């Protein structure tokens, strides 16, 4: 018996690290570079990388709308770092013309901590997991600046700033669980896959209500 | 709970996030803007691209801090900058300027013909060039968080890049076939630390990201490097020494992502205008070959 089929968006970024974690949890991992690669996928990971580059390539190769449609029809998605930015309805610090897939009712700030010299590792309590803290690597990381009423913060820094969120079947982290051996966010994605009811017709699912808005 | 900056994991991790991407040499903020808009994952800020360094000669040094800061201010993607081999004070300056990555580069004139920079004490990560596995492992042992095969910078001739990426990947494959008791001699022959050699024999890959550089000028060049096992591509003179830099830059980005799809590579290769003229590596006299710098 094979595990759930989980796609990793593979236009640019740390695809290999996500694929390794997912495979370790028993998922059947496929890389997604074309709209047809989304067929039969039960869940999706948007990896770390450069959000502006991934956005550009996703639009150039016709992936943006199919991914928006899949999110609207309830596909479970985990986004880390650049992936969190791509899941956000609003982004500050975006480059001119940058868009996102959207779905999470949040505002994310790109490069919120500054240059690479400010990249850091720390331990985070994630009450939803219980158990030991999450060891998190923040690499030129974004931050969640605002969350809508339906969004649940999963982790905050000691000063209260939000760095992981969940809204329905959508999960986002500002840090990279895939590079520290942390598997619980990916497991949570697989749990969401196990409990989600596929919407018949996929692409004809409910439209995403708010248009993506970006503030340069 | 405490947090720590400059760890090995965040240094190597930034390179992981650049995988599948193209890092472009830029000499002005305007070029940096073109590169970001075309889909570069990072830019390399420098005063002269390697083709001009080669043409003009003289001693090539770290760029003017004003130029580096202007480029950092222009773009949101990571900015790298070059220090001379062994010039640890240029590296200290680049760290103070808050560049995101330091390239200890053979493209500049070496400052030390014996030692490379001890890269471990720095908070900012380093990328270093290598022509073979032993050289790559010596750089990793000194603290490099990313390796790029050297190629021959500023030529537009991809043949040396091909040779170096093939050499590194073939030497890695060869290690994986050795028995445990053969690894001691392998380490001696590679002139590399035994622990790193044993690790690679087990994993079949470098412990850091491996990009390729030096002579990449077309989308097909970039795709070939990816098919040969590179994690990503540096393009130096190849973009802004060509007829239509913005178009060529975007095309190389697409060819790097869809490196195994000849239909895409054909599509993006159309109508790019003139490629950089370049010079054949065979016509570069040995003393002027940059790849031979590094020890």
GROMACS .gro file of C-alpha atoms in nm:
model
  511
    1UNK     CA    1   0.000   0.000   0.000
    2UNK     CA    2   0.137   0.342  -0.096
    3UNK     CA    3   0.104   0.656   0.110
    4UNK     CA    4  -0.074   0.974   0.004
    5UNK     CA    5   0.056   1.141  -0.310
    6UNK     CA    6   0.217   1.472  -0.212
    7UNK     CA    7   0.358   1.720  -0.462
    8UNK     CA    8   0.655   1.948  -0.400
    9UNK     CA    9   0.657   2.260  -0.618
   10UNK     CA   10   0.993   2.220  -0.791
   11UNK     CA   11   1.052   2.541  -0.984
   12UNK     CA   12   1.337   2.654  -0.754
   13UNK     CA   13   1.446   2.610  -0.392
   14UNK     CA   14   1.503   2.336  -0.136
   15UNK     CA   15   1.285   2.075  -0.304
   16UNK     CA   16   1.517   1.785  -0.212
   17UNK     CA   17   1.494   1.853   0.163
   18UNK     CA   18   1.113   1.854   0.158
   19UNK     CA   19   1.100   1.541  -0.057
   20UNK     CA   20   1.326   1.360   0.191
   21UNK     CA   21   1.108   1.448   0.493
   22UNK     CA   22   0.787   1.352   0.311
   23UNK     CA   23   0.929   1.023   0.186
   24UNK     CA   24   1.047   0.947   0.540
   25UNK     CA   25   0.686   0.987   0.656
   26UNK     CA   26   0.564   0.740   0.396
   27UNK     CA   27   0.431   0.982   0.133
   28UNK     CA   28   0.450   0.913  -0.239
   29UNK     CA   29   0.640   1.228  -0.343
   30UNK     CA   30   0.611   1.388  -0.687
   31UNK     CA   31   0.779   1.705  -0.809
   32UNK     CA   32   0.553   1.966  -0.966
   33UNK     CA   33   0.679   2.188  -1.249
   34UNK     CA   34   0.381   2.171  -1.486
   35UNK     CA   35   0.004   2.201  -1.438
   36UNK     CA   36  -0.038   1.833  -1.533
   37UNK     CA   37   0.195   1.732  -1.247
   38UNK     CA   38  -0.081   1.839  -1.006
   39UNK     CA   39  -0.309   1.559  -1.125
   40UNK     CA   40  -0.386   1.312  -0.849
   41UNK     CA   41  -0.195   1.507  -0.586
   42UNK     CA   42  -0.352   1.485  -0.237
   43UNK     CA   43  -0.135   1.755  -0.081
   44UNK     CA   44   0.125   2.010  -0.184
   45UNK     CA   45   0.441   2.163  -0.038
   46UNK     CA   46   0.567   2.505  -0.141
   47UNK     CA   47   0.939   2.496  -0.054
   48UNK     CA   48   1.189   2.753   0.060
   49UNK     CA   49   1.364   2.949  -0.212
   50UNK     CA   50   1.322   3.294  -0.363
   51UNK     CA   51   0.950   3.379  -0.364
   52UNK     CA   52   0.992   3.631  -0.648
   53UNK     CA   53   1.156   3.369  -0.871
   54UNK     CA   54   0.907   3.092  -0.791
   55UNK     CA   55   0.616   3.332  -0.856
   56UNK     CA   56   0.760   3.438  -1.192
   57UNK     CA   57   0.817   3.080  -1.310
   58UNK     CA   58   0.476   2.965  -1.183
   59UNK     CA   59   0.306   3.232  -1.391
   60UNK     CA   60   0.525   3.176  -1.697
   61UNK     CA   61   0.441   2.805  -1.704
   62UNK     CA   62   0.071   2.822  -1.623
   63UNK     CA   63   0.085   2.692  -1.265
   64UNK     CA   64  -0.050   2.987  -1.073
   65UNK     CA   65  -0.420   2.948  -1.156
   66UNK     CA   66  -0.430   2.568  -1.114
   67UNK     CA   67  -0.263   2.603  -0.773
   68UNK     CA   68  -0.507   2.882  -0.673
   69UNK     CA   69  -0.795   2.660  -0.784
   70UNK     CA   70  -0.658   2.363  -0.591
   71UNK     CA   71  -0.619   2.573  -0.275
   72UNK     CA   72  -0.975   2.704  -0.318
   73UNK     CA   73  -1.109   2.351  -0.347
   74UNK     CA   74  -0.945   2.254  -0.019
   75UNK     CA   75  -0.612   2.096  -0.116
   76UNK     CA   76  -0.392   2.073   0.197
   77UNK     CA   77  -0.077   2.283   0.146
   78UNK     CA   78   0.236   2.346   0.357
   79UNK     CA   79   0.451   2.647   0.272
   80UNK     CA   80   0.787   2.719   0.435
   81UNK     CA   81   0.963   3.057   0.412
   82UNK     CA   82   0.918   3.150   0.044
   83UNK     CA   83   0.628   2.902   0.049
   84UNK     CA   84   0.464   3.096   0.333
   85UNK     CA   85   0.496   3.414   0.125
   86UNK     CA   86   0.337   3.238  -0.173
   87UNK     CA   87   0.042   3.127   0.045
   88UNK     CA   88  -0.020   3.474   0.190
   89UNK     CA   89  -0.303   3.695   0.064
   90UNK     CA   90  -0.090   4.006   0.127
   91UNK     CA   91   0.285   4.065   0.114
   92UNK     CA   92   0.492   4.365   0.216
   93UNK     CA   93   0.842   4.413   0.075
   94UNK     CA   94   0.753   4.238  -0.251
   95UNK     CA   95   0.929   4.328  -0.576
   96UNK     CA   96   0.728   4.522  -0.836
   97UNK     CA   97   0.468   4.299  -0.998
   98UNK     CA   98   0.518   4.007  -0.757
   99UNK     CA   99   0.205   3.797  -0.698
  100UNK     CA  100   0.118   3.508  -0.467
  101UNK     CA  101  -0.113   3.207  -0.486
  102UNK     CA  102  -0.288   3.332  -0.172
  103UNK     CA  103  -0.526   3.137   0.050
  104UNK     CA  104  -0.396   3.231   0.395
  105UNK     CA  105  -0.567   3.545   0.528
  106UNK     CA  106  -0.242   3.696   0.651
  107UNK     CA  107   0.006   3.971   0.571
  108UNK     CA  108   0.366   3.854   0.544
  109UNK     CA  109   0.677   4.073   0.539
  110UNK     CA  110   0.957   3.948   0.314
  111UNK     CA  111   1.314   3.951   0.454
  112UNK     CA  112   1.177   4.069   0.787
  113UNK     CA  113   1.497   4.011   0.983
  114UNK     CA  114   1.747   4.174   0.744
  115UNK     CA  115   2.050   4.029   0.567
  116UNK     CA  116   2.199   3.679   0.600
  117UNK     CA  117   2.407   3.790   0.901
  118UNK     CA  118   2.074   3.802   1.092
  119UNK     CA  119   1.972   3.447   0.995
  120UNK     CA  120   1.945   3.235   1.311
  121UNK     CA  121   1.847   2.910   1.480
  122UNK     CA  122   1.625   2.890   1.787
  123UNK     CA  123   1.384   2.662   1.974
  124UNK     CA  124   1.012   2.734   1.950
  125UNK     CA  125   0.726   2.605   2.156
  126UNK     CA  126   0.444   2.478   1.939
  127UNK     CA  127   0.153   2.414   2.179
  128UNK     CA  128  -0.047   2.237   1.906
  129UNK     CA  129   0.222   1.965   1.891
  130UNK     CA  130   0.286   1.930   2.264
  131UNK     CA  131   0.611   1.744   2.315
  132UNK     CA  132   0.959   1.890   2.275
  133UNK     CA  133   1.012   2.235   2.121
  134UNK     CA  134   1.065   2.276   1.747
  135UNK     CA  135   1.423   2.353   1.650
  136UNK     CA  136   1.382   2.620   1.384
  137UNK     CA  137   1.620   2.768   1.124
  138UNK     CA  138   1.526   3.118   1.006
  139UNK     CA  139   1.713   3.202   0.684
  140UNK     CA  140   1.651   3.556   0.550
  141UNK     CA  141   1.309   3.472   0.683
  142UNK     CA  142   0.971   3.642   0.652
  143UNK     CA  143   0.735   3.722   0.941
  144UNK     CA  144   0.358   3.713   0.974
  145UNK     CA  145   0.255   4.072   1.047
  146UNK     CA  146  -0.122   4.032   1.051
  147UNK     CA  147  -0.362   3.739   1.073
  148UNK     CA  148  -0.729   3.728   0.982
  149UNK     CA  149  -0.997   3.593   1.216
  150UNK     CA  150  -0.986   3.238   1.074
  151UNK     CA  151  -0.610   3.200   1.115
  152UNK     CA  152  -0.456   3.017   1.410
  153UNK     CA  153  -0.100   3.106   1.514
  154UNK     CA  154   0.097   2.785   1.572
  155UNK     CA  155   0.424   2.938   1.691
  156UNK     CA  156   0.550   3.277   1.805
  157UNK     CA  157   0.892   3.420   1.888
  158UNK     CA  158   0.955   3.519   2.253
  159UNK     CA  159   0.852   3.877   2.164
  160UNK     CA  160   0.517   3.755   2.033
  161UNK     CA  161   0.581   3.786   1.660
  162UNK     CA  162   0.403   3.509   1.466
  163UNK     CA  163   0.618   3.262   1.271
  164UNK     CA  164   0.383   2.969   1.199
  165UNK     CA  165   0.011   2.963   1.116
  166UNK     CA  166  -0.271   2.734   1.014
  167UNK     CA  167  -0.599   2.814   0.841
  168UNK     CA  168  -0.806   2.507   0.758
  169UNK     CA  169  -0.588   2.279   0.547
  170UNK     CA  170  -0.323   2.546   0.487
  171UNK     CA  171  -0.004   2.551   0.696
  172UNK     CA  172   0.274   2.805   0.679
  173UNK     CA  173   0.606   2.853   0.860
  174UNK     CA  174   0.853   3.142   0.835
  175UNK     CA  175   1.133   2.895   0.918
  176UNK     CA  176   1.255   2.571   0.759
  177UNK     CA  177   1.149   2.254   0.943
  178UNK     CA  178   1.283   2.060   0.643
  179UNK     CA  179   1.647   2.152   0.718
  180UNK     CA  180   1.649   2.075   1.091
  181UNK     CA  181   1.510   1.721   1.090
  182UNK     CA  182   1.173   1.843   1.224
  183UNK     CA  183   0.891   1.629   1.082
  184UNK     CA  184   0.583   1.739   1.271
  185UNK     CA  185   0.471   2.012   1.028
  186UNK     CA  186   0.491   1.768   0.737
  187UNK     CA  187   0.305   1.509   0.948
  188UNK     CA  188   0.037   1.769   1.015
  189UNK     CA  189   0.007   1.820   0.638
  190UNK     CA  190  -0.033   1.445   0.591
  191UNK     CA  191  -0.294   1.442   0.871
  192UNK     CA  192  -0.483   1.716   0.686
  193UNK     CA  193  -0.460   1.506   0.368
  194UNK     CA  194  -0.603   1.205   0.555
  195UNK     CA  195  -0.905   1.400   0.683
  196UNK     CA  196  -0.973   1.623   0.382
  197UNK     CA  197  -1.268   1.557   0.155
  198UNK     CA  198  -1.177   1.614  -0.206
  199UNK     CA  199  -1.405   1.859  -0.381
  200UNK     CA  200  -1.547   1.696  -0.693
  201UNK     CA  201  -1.437   1.873  -1.006
  202UNK     CA  202  -1.137   2.034  -0.835
  203UNK     CA  203  -1.091   2.329  -1.064
  204UNK     CA  204  -1.459   2.422  -1.040
  205UNK     CA  205  -1.438   2.458  -0.662
  206UNK     CA  206  -1.521   2.778  -0.478
  207UNK     CA  207  -1.320   3.078  -0.597
  208UNK     CA  208  -1.072   3.238  -0.360
  209UNK     CA  209  -1.266   3.536  -0.218
  210UNK     CA  210  -1.000   3.805  -0.183
  211UNK     CA  211  -0.775   3.903  -0.470
  212UNK     CA  212  -0.406   3.898  -0.390
  213UNK     CA  213  -0.285   4.244  -0.296
  214UNK     CA  214   0.077   4.336  -0.267
  215UNK     CA  215   0.236   4.644  -0.122
  216UNK     CA  216   0.582   4.718  -0.261
  217UNK     CA  217   1.502   3.062   2.461
  218UNK     CA  218   1.820   3.184   2.300
  219UNK     CA  219   1.885   3.222   1.932
  220UNK     CA  220   2.215   3.183   1.747
  221UNK     CA  221   2.330   3.352   1.427
  222UNK     CA  222   2.605   3.239   1.188
  223UNK     CA  223   2.557   2.868   1.246
  224UNK     CA  224   2.675   2.614   0.994
  225UNK     CA  225   2.314   2.524   0.927
  226UNK     CA  226   2.197   2.874   0.837
  227UNK     CA  227   2.511   2.933   0.630
  228UNK     CA  228   2.466   2.615   0.428
  229UNK     CA  229   2.090   2.660   0.440
  230UNK     CA  230   2.092   2.983   0.242
  231UNK     CA  231   2.271   2.800  -0.039
  232UNK     CA  232   2.003   2.528  -0.020
  233UNK     CA  233   1.740   2.796  -0.085
  234UNK     CA  234   1.927   2.910  -0.399
  235UNK     CA  235   1.915   2.563  -0.557
  236UNK     CA  236   1.771   2.541  -0.905
  237UNK     CA  237   1.846   2.909  -0.952
  238UNK     CA  238   2.076   3.145  -1.140
  239UNK     CA  239   2.317   3.387  -0.971
  240UNK     CA  240   2.414   3.677  -1.197
  241UNK     CA  241   2.717   3.908  -1.200
  242UNK     CA  242   2.616   4.276  -1.195
  243UNK     CA  243   2.831   4.590  -1.193
  244UNK     CA  244   2.563   4.859  -1.136
  245UNK     CA  245   2.235   4.888  -0.943
  246UNK     CA  246   2.057   4.911  -1.281
  247UNK     CA  247   2.196   4.574  -1.384
  248UNK     CA  248   2.098   4.433  -1.044
  249UNK     CA  249   1.739   4.549  -1.105
  250UNK     CA  250   1.738   4.382  -1.450
  251UNK     CA  251   1.873   4.061  -1.295
  252UNK     CA  252   1.611   4.053  -1.018
  253UNK     CA  253   1.331   4.127  -1.264
  254UNK     CA  254   1.457   3.847  -1.490
  255UNK     CA  255   1.438   3.594  -1.205
  256UNK     CA  256   1.790   3.578  -1.058
  257UNK     CA  257   1.796   3.407  -0.715
  258UNK     CA  258   2.091   3.627  -0.613
  259UNK     CA  259   2.333   3.876  -0.764
  260UNK     CA  260   2.712   3.901  -0.743
  261UNK     CA  261   2.808   4.266  -0.698
  262UNK     CA  262   3.140   4.358  -0.858
  263UNK     CA  263   3.313   4.646  -1.036
  264UNK     CA  264   3.415   4.461  -1.349
  265UNK     CA  265   3.282   4.137  -1.492
  266UNK     CA  266   3.553   3.874  -1.548
  267UNK     CA  267   3.565   3.938  -1.925
  268UNK     CA  268   3.669   4.299  -1.854
  269UNK     CA  269   3.914   4.198  -1.581
  270UNK     CA  270   4.069   3.963  -1.833
  271UNK     CA  271   4.077   4.230  -2.108
  272UNK     CA  272   4.206   4.515  -1.891
  273UNK     CA  273   4.452   4.320  -1.678
  274UNK     CA  274   4.603   4.471  -1.365
  275UNK     CA  275   4.529   4.372  -1.007
  276UNK     CA  276   4.162   4.296  -0.945
  277UNK     CA  277   4.040   4.367  -0.589
  278UNK     CA  278   3.725   4.378  -0.378
  279UNK     CA  279   3.469   4.627  -0.511
  280UNK     CA  280   3.406   4.978  -0.377
  281UNK     CA  281   3.178   4.960  -0.068
  282UNK     CA  282   2.961   5.236  -0.218
  283UNK     CA  283   2.888   5.018  -0.519
  284UNK     CA  284   2.810   4.714  -0.305
  285UNK     CA  285   2.578   4.913  -0.078
  286UNK     CA  286   2.399   5.068  -0.375
  287UNK     CA  287   2.333   4.722  -0.516
  288UNK     CA  288   2.215   4.590  -0.176
  289UNK     CA  289   1.976   4.886  -0.157
  290UNK     CA  290   1.840   4.817  -0.506
  291UNK     CA  291   1.729   4.454  -0.476
  292UNK     CA  292   1.546   4.226  -0.231
  293UNK     CA  293   1.726   3.903  -0.332
  294UNK     CA  294   2.058   3.802  -0.168
  295UNK     CA  295   2.367   4.000  -0.269
  296UNK     CA  296   2.707   3.830  -0.291
  297UNK     CA  297   3.044   4.001  -0.331
  298UNK     CA  298   3.398   3.883  -0.402
  299UNK     CA  299   3.707   3.892  -0.182
  300UNK     CA  300   4.054   3.798  -0.305
  301UNK     CA  301   4.178   3.449  -0.218
  302UNK     CA  302   4.334   3.468   0.128
  303UNK     CA  303   4.234   3.832   0.184
  304UNK     CA  304   4.058   3.793   0.517
  305UNK     CA  305   4.034   4.169   0.572
  306UNK     CA  306   3.841   4.219   0.247
  307UNK     CA  307   3.613   3.946   0.380
  308UNK     CA  308   3.577   4.129   0.713
  309UNK     CA  309   3.482   4.444   0.522
  310UNK     CA  310   3.224   4.258   0.312
  311UNK     CA  311   3.073   4.112   0.630
  312UNK     CA  312   3.056   4.461   0.782
  313UNK     CA  313   2.876   4.578   0.466
  314UNK     CA  314   2.616   4.305   0.532
  315UNK     CA  315   2.653   4.116   0.206
  316UNK     CA  316   2.465   3.787   0.216
  317UNK     CA  317   2.745   3.566   0.080
  318UNK     CA  318   3.119   3.616   0.025
  319UNK     CA  319   3.283   3.462  -0.282
  320UNK     CA  320   3.651   3.396  -0.212
  321UNK     CA  321   3.724   3.415  -0.580
  322UNK     CA  322   3.999   3.326  -0.823
  323UNK     CA  323   3.853   3.590  -1.055
  324UNK     CA  324   4.025   3.853  -0.839
  325UNK     CA  325   4.403   3.863  -0.797
  326UNK     CA  326   4.506   3.634  -0.510
  327UNK     CA  327   4.624   3.804  -0.192
  328UNK     CA  328   4.790   3.490  -0.051
  329UNK     CA  329   4.955   3.219  -0.257
  330UNK     CA  330   4.963   2.973   0.033
  331UNK     CA  331   4.654   3.014   0.250
  332UNK     CA  332   4.287   3.058   0.185
  333UNK     CA  333   4.071   3.250   0.432
  334UNK     CA  334   3.977   3.069   0.755
  335UNK     CA  335   3.605   3.099   0.695
  336UNK     CA  336   3.471   2.945   1.017
  337UNK     CA  337   3.486   3.261   1.235
  338UNK     CA  338   3.265   3.459   0.996
  339UNK     CA  339   2.890   3.500   1.046
  340UNK     CA  340   2.839   3.549   0.672
  341UNK     CA  341   2.876   3.232   0.463
  342UNK     CA  342   3.136   3.177   0.189
  343UNK     CA  343   3.124   3.022  -0.155
  344UNK     CA  344   3.453   2.903  -0.305
  345UNK     CA  345   3.558   2.772  -0.644
  346UNK     CA  346   3.696   2.423  -0.709
  347UNK     CA  347   3.825   2.234  -1.011
  348UNK     CA  348   3.817   1.891  -0.848
  349UNK     CA  349   3.689   1.710  -0.540
  350UNK     CA  350   4.005   1.750  -0.333
  351UNK     CA  351   3.999   2.126  -0.381
  352UNK     CA  352   3.628   2.138  -0.293
  353UNK     CA  353   3.689   1.941   0.028
  354UNK     CA  354   3.982   2.162   0.131
  355UNK     CA  355   3.755   2.465   0.095
  356UNK     CA  356   3.474   2.297   0.292
  357UNK     CA  357   3.729   2.206   0.560
  358UNK     CA  358   3.817   2.577   0.581
  359UNK     CA  359   3.448   2.661   0.630
  360UNK     CA  360   3.305   2.716   0.282
  361UNK     CA  361   2.925   2.673   0.297
  362UNK     CA  362   2.882   2.639  -0.080
  363UNK     CA  363   3.104   2.525  -0.367
  364UNK     CA  364   3.100   2.630  -0.729
  365UNK     CA  365   3.298   2.453  -0.994
  366UNK     CA  366   3.532   2.715  -1.139
  367UNK     CA  367   3.519   2.688  -1.515
  368UNK     CA  368   3.720   2.959  -1.687
  369UNK     CA  369   3.559   3.292  -1.599
  370UNK     CA  370   3.519   3.565  -1.858
  371UNK     CA  371   3.562   3.343  -2.163
  372UNK     CA  372   3.208   3.249  -2.263
  373UNK     CA  373   3.364   2.907  -2.330
  374UNK     CA  374   3.183   2.643  -2.128
  375UNK     CA  375   3.438   2.365  -2.178
  376UNK     CA  376   3.626   2.422  -1.851
  377UNK     CA  377   3.299   2.439  -1.654
  378UNK     CA  378   3.209   2.106  -1.810
  379UNK     CA  379   3.545   1.959  -1.718
  380UNK     CA  380   3.527   2.075  -1.357
  381UNK     CA  381   3.170   1.968  -1.281
  382UNK     CA  382   3.235   1.632  -1.450
  383UNK     CA  383   3.556   1.588  -1.251
  384UNK     CA  384   3.391   1.665  -0.917
  385UNK     CA  385   3.087   1.444  -0.974
  386UNK     CA  386   3.297   1.159  -1.116
  387UNK     CA  387   3.534   1.171  -0.818
  388UNK     CA  388   3.237   1.159  -0.581
  389UNK     CA  389   3.097   0.855  -0.762
  390UNK     CA  390   3.437   0.687  -0.748
  391UNK     CA  391   3.453   0.735  -0.370
  392UNK     CA  392   3.118   0.563  -0.319
  393UNK     CA  393   3.258   0.248  -0.479
  394UNK     CA  394   3.557   0.218  -0.243
  395UNK     CA  395   3.569  -0.013   0.055
  396UNK     CA  396   3.616   0.140   0.398
  397UNK     CA  397   3.984   0.049   0.421
  398UNK     CA  398   4.053   0.217   0.085
  399UNK     CA  399   3.926   0.555   0.201
  400UNK     CA  400   4.244   0.639   0.393
  401UNK     CA  401   4.453   0.638   0.078
  402UNK     CA  402   4.174   0.813  -0.112
  403UNK     CA  403   4.192   1.096   0.143
  404UNK     CA  404   4.568   1.111   0.102
  405UNK     CA  405   4.540   1.125  -0.276
  406UNK     CA  406   4.265   1.387  -0.270
  407UNK     CA  407   4.471   1.588  -0.018
  408UNK     CA  408   4.151   1.622   0.180
  409UNK     CA  409   4.047   1.542   0.538
  410UNK     CA  410   3.958   1.179   0.597
  411UNK     CA  411   3.632   1.258   0.779
  412UNK     CA  412   3.492   1.451   0.482
  413UNK     CA  413   3.605   1.181   0.240
  414UNK     CA  414   3.437   0.910   0.448
  415UNK     CA  415   3.117   1.117   0.475
  416UNK     CA  416   3.095   1.164   0.098
  417UNK     CA  417   3.172   0.797   0.033
  418UNK     CA  418   2.860   0.726   0.241
  419UNK     CA  419   2.623   0.993   0.112
  420UNK     CA  420   2.735   1.020  -0.250
  421UNK     CA  421   2.717   1.399  -0.242
  422UNK     CA  422   2.899   1.703  -0.108
  423UNK     CA  423   2.780   1.818   0.235
  424UNK     CA  424   2.717   2.162   0.079
  425UNK     CA  425   2.542   2.286  -0.234
  426UNK     CA  426   2.739   2.257  -0.561
  427UNK     CA  427   2.682   2.526  -0.825
  428UNK     CA  428   2.875   2.569  -1.146
  429UNK     CA  429   3.039   2.877  -1.295
  430UNK     CA  430   3.282   3.007  -1.551
  431UNK     CA  431   3.190   3.034  -1.918
  432UNK     CA  432   2.814   2.977  -1.911
  433UNK     CA  433   2.671   3.198  -2.188
  434UNK     CA  434   2.352   3.038  -2.322
  435UNK     CA  435   2.036   2.867  -2.191
  436UNK     CA  436   2.168   2.537  -2.328
  437UNK     CA  437   2.497   2.585  -2.140
  438UNK     CA  438   2.305   2.632  -1.815
  439UNK     CA  439   2.084   2.330  -1.879
  440UNK     CA  440   2.387   2.114  -1.959
  441UNK     CA  441   2.547   2.208  -1.626
  442UNK     CA  442   2.224   2.109  -1.449
  443UNK     CA  443   2.206   1.778  -1.635
  444UNK     CA  444   2.567   1.714  -1.532
  445UNK     CA  445   2.464   1.741  -1.168
  446UNK     CA  446   2.499   2.107  -1.068
  447UNK     CA  447   2.250   2.242  -0.811
  448UNK     CA  448   2.242   2.580  -0.987
  449UNK     CA  449   2.439   2.815  -1.206
  450UNK     CA  450   2.648   3.130  -1.181
  451UNK     CA  451   2.647   3.346  -1.493
  452UNK     CA  452   2.915   3.613  -1.499
  453UNK     CA  453   3.000   3.799  -1.815
  454UNK     CA  454   2.754   3.592  -2.020
  455UNK     CA  455   2.451   3.812  -1.954
  456UNK     CA  456   2.559   4.174  -1.956
  457UNK     CA  457   2.817   4.119  -2.232
  458UNK     CA  458   2.541   3.995  -2.461
  459UNK     CA  459   2.309   4.182  -2.699
  460UNK     CA  460   1.988   4.164  -2.493
  461UNK     CA  461   2.074   4.105  -2.128
  462UNK     CA  462   1.719   4.108  -1.982
  463UNK     CA  463   1.592   3.858  -2.234
  464UNK     CA  464   1.897   3.631  -2.209
  465UNK     CA  465   1.884   3.642  -1.828
  466UNK     CA  466   1.518   3.536  -1.819
  467UNK     CA  467   1.588   3.263  -2.074
  468UNK     CA  468   1.876   3.119  -1.869
  469UNK     CA  469   1.652   3.117  -1.558
  470UNK     CA  470   1.387   2.915  -1.740
  471UNK     CA  471   1.640   2.677  -1.893
  472UNK     CA  472   1.785   2.614  -1.546
  473UNK     CA  473   1.445   2.514  -1.404
  474UNK     CA  474   1.343   2.306  -1.709
  475UNK     CA  475   1.695   2.177  -1.771
  476UNK     CA  476   1.574   1.834  -1.877
  477UNK     CA  477   1.311   1.960  -2.122
  478UNK     CA  478   1.465   2.036  -2.465
  479UNK     CA  479   1.136   2.185  -2.587
  480UNK     CA  480   1.154   2.459  -2.326
  481UNK     CA  481   1.526   2.514  -2.388
  482UNK     CA  482   1.461   2.548  -2.761
  483UNK     CA  483   1.177   2.792  -2.699
  484UNK     CA  484   1.373   3.020  -2.468
  485UNK     CA  485   1.682   3.009  -2.693
  486UNK     CA  486   1.502   3.184  -2.981
  487UNK     CA  487   1.578   3.546  -3.069
  488UNK     CA  488   1.816   3.621  -2.785
  489UNK     CA  489   2.039   3.842  -2.999
  490UNK     CA  490   2.412   3.814  -2.987
  491UNK     CA  491   2.578   3.600  -2.721
  492UNK     CA  492   2.898   3.734  -2.568
  493UNK     CA  493   3.178   3.705  -2.820
  494UNK     CA  494   3.406   3.521  -2.582
  495UNK     CA  495   3.744   3.363  -2.627
  496UNK     CA  496   3.828   3.000  -2.656
  497UNK     CA  497   3.999   2.863  -2.344
  498UNK     CA  498   4.257   2.703  -2.574
  499UNK     CA  499   4.367   3.055  -2.673
  500UNK     CA  500   4.418   3.168  -2.313
  501UNK     CA  501   4.784   3.123  -2.220
  502UNK     CA  502   4.831   2.916  -1.906
  503UNK     CA  503   4.949   3.203  -1.681
  504UNK     CA  504   4.620   3.383  -1.750
  505UNK     CA  505   4.395   3.092  -1.664
  506UNK     CA  506   4.200   3.194  -1.354
  507UNK     CA  507   4.098   2.839  -1.264
  508UNK     CA  508   4.457   2.759  -1.169
  509UNK     CA  509   4.441   3.006  -0.881
  510UNK     CA  510   4.355   2.825  -0.556
  511UNK     CA  511   4.554   2.567  -0.360
   0.00000   0.00000   0.00000
